[in-house]
mmCIF file of C-alpha atoms in Angstrom:
data_model
loop_
_atom_site.group_PDB
_atom_site.id
_atom_site.type_symbol
_atom_site.label_atom_id
_atom_site.label_comp_id
_atom_site.label_asym_id
_atom_site.label_seq_id
_atom_site.Cartn_x
_atom_site.Cartn_y
_atom_site.Cartn_z
ATOM 1 C CA UNK A 1 -17.762 18.912 -17.655
ATOM 2 C CA UNK A 2 -18.419 15.425 -19.744
ATOM 3 C CA UNK A 3 -22.121 13.651 -19.025
ATOM 4 C CA UNK A 4 -22.033 9.728 -20.269
ATOM 5 C CA UNK A 5 -24.870 9.758 -22.733
ATOM 6 C CA UNK A 6 -25.331 12.962 -23.582
ATOM 7 C CA UNK A 7 -23.507 15.240 -26.694
ATOM 8 C CA UNK A 8 -21.402 18.265 -25.069
ATOM 9 C CA UNK A 9 -22.279 21.737 -25.847
ATOM 10 C CA UNK A 10 -18.599 21.966 -27.199
ATOM 11 C CA UNK A 11 -19.026 19.258 -29.444
ATOM 12 C CA UNK A 12 -16.334 16.651 -29.483
ATOM 13 C CA UNK A 13 -13.731 18.734 -28.163
ATOM 14 C CA UNK A 14 -12.910 16.921 -24.617
ATOM 15 C CA UNK A 15 -12.730 13.749 -26.776
ATOM 16 C CA UNK A 16 -9.871 15.814 -29.085
ATOM 17 C CA UNK A 17 -8.405 16.751 -26.273
ATOM 18 C CA UNK A 18 -7.519 13.432 -24.697
ATOM 19 C CA UNK A 19 -6.451 12.295 -27.807
ATOM 20 C CA UNK A 20 -3.887 15.051 -27.962
ATOM 21 C CA UNK A 21 -2.625 14.071 -24.193
ATOM 22 C CA UNK A 22 -0.705 10.862 -25.943
ATOM 23 C CA UNK A 23 0.222 7.849 -23.298
ATOM 24 C CA UNK A 24 0.243 8.586 -19.917
ATOM 25 C CA UNK A 25 3.604 6.142 -18.108
ATOM 26 C CA UNK A 26 4.194 5.632 -14.488
ATOM 27 C CA UNK A 27 7.702 5.144 -12.031
ATOM 28 C CA UNK A 28 8.230 2.267 -10.576
ATOM 29 C CA UNK A 29 11.725 3.053 -9.716
ATOM 30 C CA UNK A 30 10.775 3.282 -5.664
ATOM 31 C CA UNK A 31 11.094 -0.929 -6.460
ATOM 32 C CA UNK A 32 14.595 -0.164 -6.941
ATOM 33 C CA UNK A 33 17.248 -0.492 -4.351
ATOM 34 C CA UNK A 34 17.484 2.961 -2.657
ATOM 35 C CA UNK A 35 20.930 3.750 -3.244
ATOM 36 C CA UNK A 36 21.610 7.440 -2.060
ATOM 37 C CA UNK A 37 22.437 9.764 -4.662
ATOM 38 C CA UNK A 38 25.673 11.972 -5.774
ATOM 39 C CA UNK A 39 23.281 15.306 -4.767
ATOM 40 C CA UNK A 40 21.872 13.954 -1.626
ATOM 41 C CA UNK A 41 20.446 11.353 0.231
ATOM 42 C CA UNK A 42 18.000 8.298 -0.533
ATOM 43 C CA UNK A 43 14.430 8.810 -0.842
ATOM 44 C CA UNK A 44 12.776 7.460 1.734
ATOM 45 C CA UNK A 45 9.387 5.477 1.085
ATOM 46 C CA UNK A 46 6.058 4.922 3.938
ATOM 47 C CA UNK A 47 4.134 1.798 3.161
ATOM 48 C CA UNK A 48 0.197 2.585 3.784
ATOM 49 C CA UNK A 49 -1.320 -1.021 3.790
ATOM 50 C CA UNK A 50 -5.305 -0.522 2.933
ATOM 51 C CA UNK A 51 -8.563 -3.045 4.028
ATOM 52 C CA UNK A 52 -8.132 -4.876 -0.017
ATOM 53 C CA UNK A 53 -6.056 -7.786 -1.006
ATOM 54 C CA UNK A 54 -2.332 -7.630 -0.870
ATOM 55 C CA UNK A 55 -0.647 -7.305 -4.828
ATOM 56 C CA UNK A 56 2.019 -10.207 -4.730
ATOM 57 C CA UNK A 57 4.604 -7.710 -4.710
ATOM 58 C CA UNK A 58 3.878 -6.198 -1.049
ATOM 59 C CA UNK A 59 6.964 -7.821 0.057
ATOM 60 C CA UNK A 60 9.594 -6.143 -2.113
ATOM 61 C CA UNK A 61 7.200 -2.579 -1.147
ATOM 62 C CA UNK A 62 7.536 -3.222 2.177
ATOM 63 C CA UNK A 63 11.285 -3.985 1.965
ATOM 64 C CA UNK A 64 11.992 -0.128 0.003
ATOM 65 C CA UNK A 65 9.635 1.247 2.549
ATOM 66 C CA UNK A 66 10.822 2.500 5.983
ATOM 67 C CA UNK A 67 7.863 2.863 7.786
ATOM 68 C CA UNK A 68 4.717 0.701 7.561
ATOM 69 C CA UNK A 69 1.607 1.617 8.776
ATOM 70 C CA UNK A 70 -1.633 0.058 8.452
ATOM 71 C CA UNK A 71 -4.922 2.070 7.854
ATOM 72 C CA UNK A 72 -8.024 -0.420 10.327
ATOM 73 C CA UNK A 73 -8.611 -3.693 8.527
ATOM 74 C CA UNK A 74 -5.253 -3.671 6.482
ATOM 75 C CA UNK A 75 -4.161 -5.049 9.510
ATOM 76 C CA UNK A 76 -5.957 -8.591 8.924
ATOM 77 C CA UNK A 77 -4.447 -8.275 5.118
ATOM 78 C CA UNK A 78 -1.498 -7.664 6.316
ATOM 79 C CA UNK A 79 -1.939 -10.851 9.293
ATOM 80 C CA UNK A 80 -3.998 -13.244 6.546
ATOM 81 C CA UNK A 81 -1.826 -12.599 3.390
ATOM 82 C CA UNK A 82 1.621 -12.098 3.862
ATOM 83 C CA UNK A 83 2.073 -15.836 5.129
ATOM 84 C CA UNK A 84 0.806 -17.129 2.162
ATOM 85 C CA UNK A 85 3.271 -15.277 -0.169
ATOM 86 C CA UNK A 86 6.218 -17.597 1.932
ATOM 87 C CA UNK A 87 4.122 -21.008 1.724
ATOM 88 C CA UNK A 88 7.740 -22.912 2.876
ATOM 89 C CA UNK A 89 8.343 -20.486 6.543
ATOM 90 C CA UNK A 90 5.908 -20.191 9.642
ATOM 91 C CA UNK A 91 3.272 -18.221 9.459
ATOM 92 C CA UNK A 92 3.833 -16.927 13.050
ATOM 93 C CA UNK A 93 7.991 -16.005 11.907
ATOM 94 C CA UNK A 94 6.436 -13.702 9.212
ATOM 95 C CA UNK A 95 4.009 -12.549 11.208
ATOM 96 C CA UNK A 96 6.531 -11.107 13.183
ATOM 97 C CA UNK A 97 9.158 -10.131 10.617
ATOM 98 C CA UNK A 98 6.257 -7.895 8.924
ATOM 99 C CA UNK A 99 5.580 -6.090 11.482
ATOM 100 C CA UNK A 100 3.463 -2.756 10.593
ATOM 101 C CA UNK A 101 4.605 0.415 12.872
ATOM 102 C CA UNK A 102 0.980 1.859 13.721
ATOM 103 C CA UNK A 103 -2.298 0.859 13.094
ATOM 104 C CA UNK A 104 -4.423 3.442 12.473
ATOM 105 C CA UNK A 105 -8.254 4.644 11.969
ATOM 106 C CA UNK A 106 -11.337 3.799 14.082
ATOM 107 C CA UNK A 107 -10.383 0.235 14.581
ATOM 108 C CA UNK A 108 -14.225 -0.851 12.708
ATOM 109 C CA UNK A 109 -12.800 -3.141 10.640
ATOM 110 C CA UNK A 110 -10.010 -4.865 12.455
ATOM 111 C CA UNK A 111 -10.471 -8.206 13.795
ATOM 112 C CA UNK A 112 -10.020 -8.862 17.762
ATOM 113 C CA UNK A 113 -7.717 -11.366 17.201
ATOM 114 C CA UNK A 114 -5.613 -9.560 14.692
ATOM 115 C CA UNK A 115 -5.425 -6.409 17.223
ATOM 116 C CA UNK A 116 -4.646 -8.851 19.967
ATOM 117 C CA UNK A 117 -1.413 -9.962 18.187
ATOM 118 C CA UNK A 118 0.057 -6.768 16.904
ATOM 119 C CA UNK A 119 -0.490 -5.245 20.753
ATOM 120 C CA UNK A 120 1.730 -7.991 21.866
ATOM 121 C CA UNK A 121 4.691 -7.317 19.158
ATOM 122 C CA UNK A 122 4.073 -3.581 20.765
ATOM 123 C CA UNK A 123 2.835 -1.642 17.360
ATOM 124 C CA UNK A 124 1.087 1.674 18.234
ATOM 125 C CA UNK A 125 -2.455 1.819 17.486
ATOM 126 C CA UNK A 126 -3.686 5.090 16.776
ATOM 127 C CA UNK A 127 -7.898 5.600 17.143
#
C-alpha cells in the first residue's frame, strides 16, 4: 500500500512498478456499427445512464445499445439534456425517441414530472 506523504517501507518500488506498466489504452470499438462477425452474432450492449451530465456522444451510444436503463436520477438527465443535442427538433419528439427501457432505483432523485412523463410512455419502473 502506498500512503501519500510518507515514504514506503519498500522504497520507490511501487513507482518503478507503475512506470514499467507502460501506456494504457482503451477501446472504443463499441461505437462502431454493430456488424456480425463470421464466427458468430454481433455484440450487444446495454447503456446505463447515471445522474451526471451526459456527454455529447450520448446519442451515438444510445443508437448502438440494445437496452437503455436509467439509474433513478439519470432519467432527469435524459429528459433534460438529450433535447439540447438536437436544437432544431421538437423536445417532445426527442424525449419520445430516446425513451429508456427501464428506470431502476429507489426513486429519490427522479423528479415527479419526469417520472410521470415516462410512465405515460410505458417505461418499466423498478423500485
